[in-house]
Amino acid sequence: MARRSTPSSTGSPTGPRNRTPQPVRLRRRTFGDFVKAFFAFVALLALVVGVPGALAVTVGWPLPSGAPSLDWLQQEITVSTFLHILTVIVWLAWAQFTACVLVEVKAAMSGVGVPGRVPGSGPSQLLARQLVAALLLVGATAASLTPGLSQLGHSIEGNQKGTVAAAQATPGLFAQQQEQAASTAAALAEQASHAQADADSGTAKAGDTKYYRIQPPEGRHHDSLWEIAQRHLGDGRRYKEIYQLNKDRVQPDGSRLSEASLIRPGWIMEMPGDARGGDLVEMPDTPATVSPEVQQQIHDYAKSGDHAQGGGHQQGAGASQVSLPEQRPAGDGGQRHEQAPAQASDGSSFGLPEALLGAPLLAAGLLGALGRRRRQALWQSAMGTLGGRRGMEPPIPTGDALDVQDALLVGADPEGVRLLDRSLRGLAASLADESRALPTVYAAWLSNGDLHLQLAQPAGKPPTPWQLGQDQTFWVLARSDAERYGDLDTAAPYPGLVSLGTMDDSRLLLNLEAVPGIVSLSGREADRAAVFASVAAELATNGWSDRMTITLVGFGQDLTPLAPNRLRHLDGIEALIETMEAETRQRRGALGAAGHDSVLVGRTGPAQHTRWAPHLVLLAAQPSVEDAVKLAELASDASRLGIGYLVGAESGQLPGAAWEMEITGEGTLRAPLLGLELAAQMLPVAQQRAVVELFVQADPEQGPDGPTTSPPFLVDISEQGRPAVYARLVGSYEIIGLDAPDGERSALLHEALALLLLHREGVHPRVLSSALWPRGVTDDVRDALLDRLRDWLGTDPDGSPRLTADAAGRLTLAESVVSDLDVLRSLYHEATQGKGVDSRVVRGRLLTDALVLVRGPLLADRAEGRYRWLTHEIVDAQLPLLVADIGLALSEFHLEKNRAEKAIEALNAAVRTAPADERLWHELLRATHATDDTERLTALAADLIGRSGARGLPPRTEALLDELLPTWRDGVAAAG
């Protein structure tokens, strides 16, 4: 059952924080502490008092006693002058160090804990801080006065998750935001004060010990240690204290508490001595409202806790809560992809992989990247950059690859991706206009078409049209407002967002680069691998980021073909640690040089051109304890640097993990301490292979298995091959051979027929319904349309239907139903690879007939809002290239007989459909030059220059003009 976190009505509410402090344990001062303090005092005395005294005695006052004259400036520089200059520099360094000491002492004595920064004095202030900390360490209240200082130089030990807190308790070292640092120091000081008070008051009496009984769930709300700590201790991050007090003790049902995230109703929890709240029980004076049975259980449980007394005050880096947003009633603005699963409510999915059907953002990213790859292959083939022409048609996938391609077409929600991208960029632009920094975002929820951003901490009122959500940490944008955003030239603010799954019809995207430390994922290896593959594939192809680096370690399937510019595989953890140490140093230096506190600052305002792309590390294999500690140390400052870590673990115990998640065999992603239980988004290994196969087939660098030279469907172009149904798609849409359908359903039937005509290999029924109804449709409506389409197309004279389904259920058209695009492809193929090869006359006639068929762009008069599925097709790239090939072939045919005018006429006809094809303009220049009409050639060159715009002519075009018309540059200058 899905589970959501509900804030308690008692206790102080706390929002998610980007920095989680550790408690400071008090210890007795040792002889070594006094020795350190003595030497620190001597060092401070020598540096603050001894240095100026020594300078005054040995050198004296280095500056001149009077105003310098011009003669003084012309004097020779002596050794004495040089020494005086060095003395001035030493005086300045002493003044800077003394200022650092004063700042650190003031901060320590006042209890602020986060001293201000003295400009340009990083090393000096660090030295001053260490000396002051050592000196004050022997004081009676040093731990509470200087909580941040006592953490300097400490790293995580054992299984404690303290790396995040330890590194972040020294904000001055890394120039962190003052607000976050102040809250961290205050929390540390408060915890230290509680610890001091407990130590002073001695051990609590056994009779004052408090107990809490885990409550049964109410609706979707389940009790958790985090919420118990929130209600009764005032801070959910103290859940680990409760866990340590009760770990491995036998509960009334005979089981034991072994993980902080796994508790059961009826269990009894011993609470820390400062716990407060009406539903706590104290022994032996148990209130009468508690049944005798429960009293006996608590009494028996209390006797088993002697070993745990005093051992429960070690707290890890607690998890920041990620909670489900309040939902509005679903309306017309709901996203299609949240409705798509209803299409298969009867259990019939036609064999398509459900993992991709339920991953709309992932499917849209993969589909868009696949389309770009196929277009790239077409253009590179057409331009001859691959060492030979390979044809216009990419390979038609088969088997699992075909099923995955259909699943991508059905599951993709490109409109949702577009709105998400525009909404985030629009938010960044609005904040930049108001000179406000981007807030740290832990997660984004897509719920009923609305976008909810969950912030790490309150960031004030959001810019219009964003609104505050259920509390100060939620910013909400309604879908109707998001649709008003246009395309913006603004850096993507949160490129690290990635889908994890759904919860109560809301889709969660976690911002990996904002998590304050490592995110761990435990579970079976196969289940973990499916989650990791989904995360990697979506990050590599998503539409709401500009660029990023994704480092993969421990992946069995090579995913690099999805995005070679983003993805990189490393051989092992040793190489990963070496790489990330260098990356971390580089980013810290770059941020310091830019004067930014975090990468978010660099993504808005004047510096946004730097983009500050994230680096996300996905480590599927569990690291050793030593390697995990190293990664945790690197991740302690990662969220500020735009680096995110997702690490696999066989169990939930991973040293240094800030957030812990678990994937179950049933596909549920659980993070109890975050209040999450999701239906996980996964990409199983079979679908991984099929997706990679699609991209490999579309790779423009592929050899003979790349795009083929033959069209998928050849038409009989003789008189005997006259079709029964002829559709004209190139230009305005017309159908010959069928009666006009009913007016109300005509547009839908025409669109369905066009989709089938462009896919002669067959169309999956769910692909057809997804194309016609992007927001979803029920099976009965789809089946009714198919019945009407069959009736409209009718049967051939032999009685066979013109619309049938193959063995796999895919819809196919009979050969008697033909489009002009089919005829166009067949004519060009016959002219260049058939009868036209051996007969010049036949070749000329076929090419001329083909060019006559071109009446404009594909489906030129299509209605607004329809045929959106064409954005997934490559036919819009294929048709201009095919027309250009026909025009070039016909031009060559005429120029062989010196018929330059005929060649120019053919090229001009092709240019109207393919105006961006550089090959056509080159041949047009050559054909015009063949007329020996210089004025005509000059006019054509001027027209070409005017079309080129601000970017100017391509280099190869300039070189050709230099050859054919050497004076063309003079003409351009004269015209200018």
mmCIF file with all atom_site columns, C-alpha atoms in Angstrom, residues 23-24 96 257 259 669 710 829 832 870 894 923:
data_model
loop_
_atom_site.group_PDB
_atom_site.id
_atom_site.type_symbol
_atom_site.label_atom_id
_atom_site.label_alt_id
_atom_site.label_comp_id
_atom_site.label_asym_id
_atom_site.label_entity_id
_atom_site.label_seq_id
_atom_site.pdbx_PDB_ins_code
_atom_site.Cartn_x
_atom_site.Cartn_y
_atom_site.Cartn_z
_atom_site.occupancy
_atom_site.B_iso_or_equiv
_atom_site.pdbx_formal_charge
_atom_site.auth_seq_id
_atom_site.auth_comp_id
_atom_site.auth_asym_id
_atom_site.auth_atom_id
_atom_site.pdbx_PDB_model_num
ATOM 1  C CA . PRO A 1 23  ? 25.416 15.542 18.201  1.00 0.00 ? 23  PRO A CA 1
ATOM 2  C CA . VAL A 1 24  ? 28.542 16.470 20.072  1.00 0.00 ? 24  VAL A CA 1
ATOM 3  C CA . GLN A 1 96  ? 44.993 39.976 8.853   1.00 0.00 ? 96  GLN A CA 1
ATOM 4  C CA . LEU A 1 257 ? 14.227 -4.259 15.939  1.00 0.00 ? 257 LEU A CA 1
ATOM 5  C CA . GLU A 1 259 ? 16.629 -1.686 11.132  1.00 0.00 ? 259 GLU A CA 1
ATOM 6  C CA . LEU A 1 669 ? 10.777 1.346  -3.733  1.00 0.00 ? 669 LEU A CA 1
ATOM 7  C CA . SER A 1 710 ? 15.536 -0.037 -50.693 1.00 0.00 ? 710 SER A CA 1
ATOM 8  C CA . HIS A 1 829 ? 14.393 3.346  -56.621 1.00 0.00 ? 829 HIS A CA 1
ATOM 9  C CA . THR A 1 832 ? 18.517 4.564  -59.835 1.00 0.00 ? 832 THR A CA 1
ATOM 10 C CA . LEU A 1 870 ? 4.731  13.118 -36.560 1.00 0.00 ? 870 LEU A CA 1
ATOM 11 C CA . HIS A 1 894 ? 19.971 16.974 -68.192 1.00 0.00 ? 894 HIS A CA 1
ATOM 12 C CA . GLU A 1 923 ? 24.410 22.123 -58.295 1.00 0.00 ? 923 GLU A CA 1
#
